[in-house]
mmCIF file of C-alpha atoms in Angstrom:
data_model
loop_
_atom_site.group_PDB
_atom_site.id
_atom_site.type_symbol
_atom_site.label_atom_id
_atom_site.label_comp_id
_atom_site.label_asym_id
_atom_site.label_seq_id
_atom_site.Cartn_x
_atom_site.Cartn_y
_atom_site.Cartn_z
ATOM 1 C CA ASN A 1 243.924 110.168 -12.045
ATOM 2 C CA TYR A 2 243.951 111.960 -15.426
ATOM 3 C CA HIS A 3 244.880 115.252 -13.757
ATOM 4 C CA ILE A 4 247.812 113.613 -11.987
ATOM 5 C CA GLN A 5 249.131 112.106 -15.223
ATOM 6 C CA ASP A 6 248.670 115.442 -17.006
ATOM 7 C CA THR A 7 250.645 117.429 -14.377
ATOM 8 C CA GLY A 8 253.492 114.959 -13.848
ATOM 9 C CA VAL A 9 253.184 114.872 -10.052
ATOM 10 C CA SER A 10 252.989 111.607 -8.114
ATOM 11 C CA GLY A 11 249.945 112.618 -6.094
ATOM 12 C CA TYR A 12 248.258 115.184 -3.877
ATOM 13 C CA VAL A 13 247.605 115.744 -0.190
ATOM 14 C CA LEU A 14 243.852 115.439 0.444
ATOM 15 C CA ASP A 15 243.521 116.002 4.176
ATOM 16 C CA THR A 16 245.868 116.750 7.038
ATOM 17 C CA VAL A 17 244.200 115.357 10.156
ATOM 18 C CA GLY A 18 247.605 115.659 11.782
ATOM 19 C CA SER A 19 251.242 115.213 10.874
ATOM 20 C CA GLU A 20 250.941 111.476 11.641
ATOM 21 C CA LYS A 21 247.878 110.727 9.467
ATOM 22 C CA ILE A 22 247.894 112.589 6.179
ATOM 23 C CA THR A 23 245.351 111.409 3.613
ATOM 24 C CA VAL A 24 246.857 111.262 0.128
ATOM 25 C CA PHE A 25 245.714 110.528 -3.421
ATOM 26 C CA MET A 26 248.438 108.899 -5.500
ATOM 27 C CA ASN A 27 248.848 107.976 -9.144
ATOM 28 C CA ARG A 28 247.628 104.385 -9.441
ATOM 29 C CA ILE A 29 250.541 103.314 -11.626
ATOM 30 C CA LEU A 30 252.944 103.869 -8.710
ATOM 31 C CA GLU A 31 253.580 100.928 -6.424
ATOM 32 C CA ILE A 32 253.863 102.690 -3.068
ATOM 33 C CA LYS A 33 255.150 100.569 -0.197
ATOM 34 C CA THR A 34 255.228 101.224 3.532
ATOM 35 C CA GLY A 35 258.373 103.207 4.246
ATOM 36 C CA ASP A 36 258.602 104.885 0.829
ATOM 37 C CA LYS A 37 259.325 108.605 1.078
ATOM 38 C CA ALA A 38 258.275 111.646 -0.941
ATOM 39 C CA TYR A 39 258.743 115.397 -1.183
ATOM 40 C CA VAL A 40 255.799 117.779 -0.720
ATOM 41 C CA PHE A 41 255.586 121.000 -2.746
ATOM 42 C CA ARG A 42 253.043 123.824 -2.779
ATOM 43 C CA SER A 43 254.208 125.028 -6.196
ATOM 44 C CA ASP A 44 257.047 123.962 -8.474
ATOM 45 C CA ASN A 45 259.625 125.962 -6.535
ATOM 46 C CA GLU A 46 258.126 125.969 -3.031
ATOM 47 C CA PRO A 47 259.197 122.878 -1.055
ATOM 48 C CA ILE A 48 257.104 122.251 2.055
ATOM 49 C CA GLY A 49 258.576 119.084 3.560
ATOM 50 C CA GLU A 50 258.890 115.324 3.346
ATOM 51 C CA ILE A 51 256.513 112.462 4.093
ATOM 52 C CA GLU A 52 256.741 108.722 4.631
ATOM 53 C CA PHE A 53 253.968 106.396 3.444
ATOM 54 C CA TYR A 54 252.258 103.644 5.418
ATOM 55 C CA TYR A 55 249.123 101.520 5.152
ATOM 56 C CA MET A 56 246.362 101.264 7.735
ATOM 57 C CA ASN A 57 243.493 98.862 6.986
ATOM 58 C CA GLU A 58 244.684 98.676 3.358
ATOM 59 C CA THR A 59 244.401 102.468 2.936
ATOM 60 C CA LEU A 60 247.482 104.515 2.061
ATOM 61 C CA TYR A 61 248.392 107.361 4.422
ATOM 62 C CA ALA A 62 251.517 109.411 5.061
ATOM 63 C CA ARG A 63 253.242 110.903 8.067
ATOM 64 C CA GLU A 64 255.384 114.000 8.034
ATOM 65 C CA ILE A 65 259.120 113.579 8.423
ATOM 66 C CA ILE A 66 260.306 116.344 10.729
ATOM 67 C CA SER A 67 263.552 117.892 9.542
ATOM 68 C CA GLU A 68 265.896 119.268 12.179
ATOM 69 C CA THR A 69 266.982 121.983 9.726
ATOM 70 C CA ALA A 70 263.433 123.319 9.150
ATOM 71 C CA GLY A 71 263.601 125.807 12.012
ATOM 72 C CA ASP A 72 260.968 128.452 12.738
ATOM 73 C CA GLU A 73 260.111 129.014 9.075
ATOM 74 C CA LYS A 74 258.755 125.512 8.563
ATOM 75 C CA LYS A 75 255.567 125.457 6.511
ATOM 76 C CA SER A 76 252.702 123.134 7.315
ATOM 77 C CA ILE A 77 251.458 120.589 4.805
ATOM 78 C CA GLN A 78 248.058 121.594 3.405
ATOM 79 C CA PRO A 79 245.376 119.956 1.247
ATOM 80 C CA PHE A 80 246.218 120.034 -2.477
ATOM 81 C CA ASP A 81 249.954 120.265 -1.895
ATOM 82 C CA ARG A 82 251.783 118.228 -4.554
ATOM 83 C CA ILE A 83 253.621 114.987 -3.802
ATOM 84 C CA LEU A 84 256.713 113.783 -5.648
ATOM 85 C CA VAL A 85 257.845 110.260 -4.714
ATOM 86 C CA LYS A 86 261.580 109.769 -4.179
ATOM 87 C CA ILE A 87 263.058 107.236 -6.608
ATOM 88 C CA GLN A 88 265.049 104.621 -4.719
#
């Protein structure tokens, strides 16, 4: 959690079993609810995509939101990609 606070990101992707069950590690001070959305970045200026959070058995996961504008150059979400929660 210290690393997350030090970098200013909301969290990180830990594992990508599939686009419907992405394991994430989030800053504990954030109150993530089912349906909240976030951006995924590989580096500060390399956007990868968007995710939506949900809980399964009290564990937080995310699913990828497929953008119709992504096209053939869409990048896949990978472990250690950065997560930035959208402020609503």
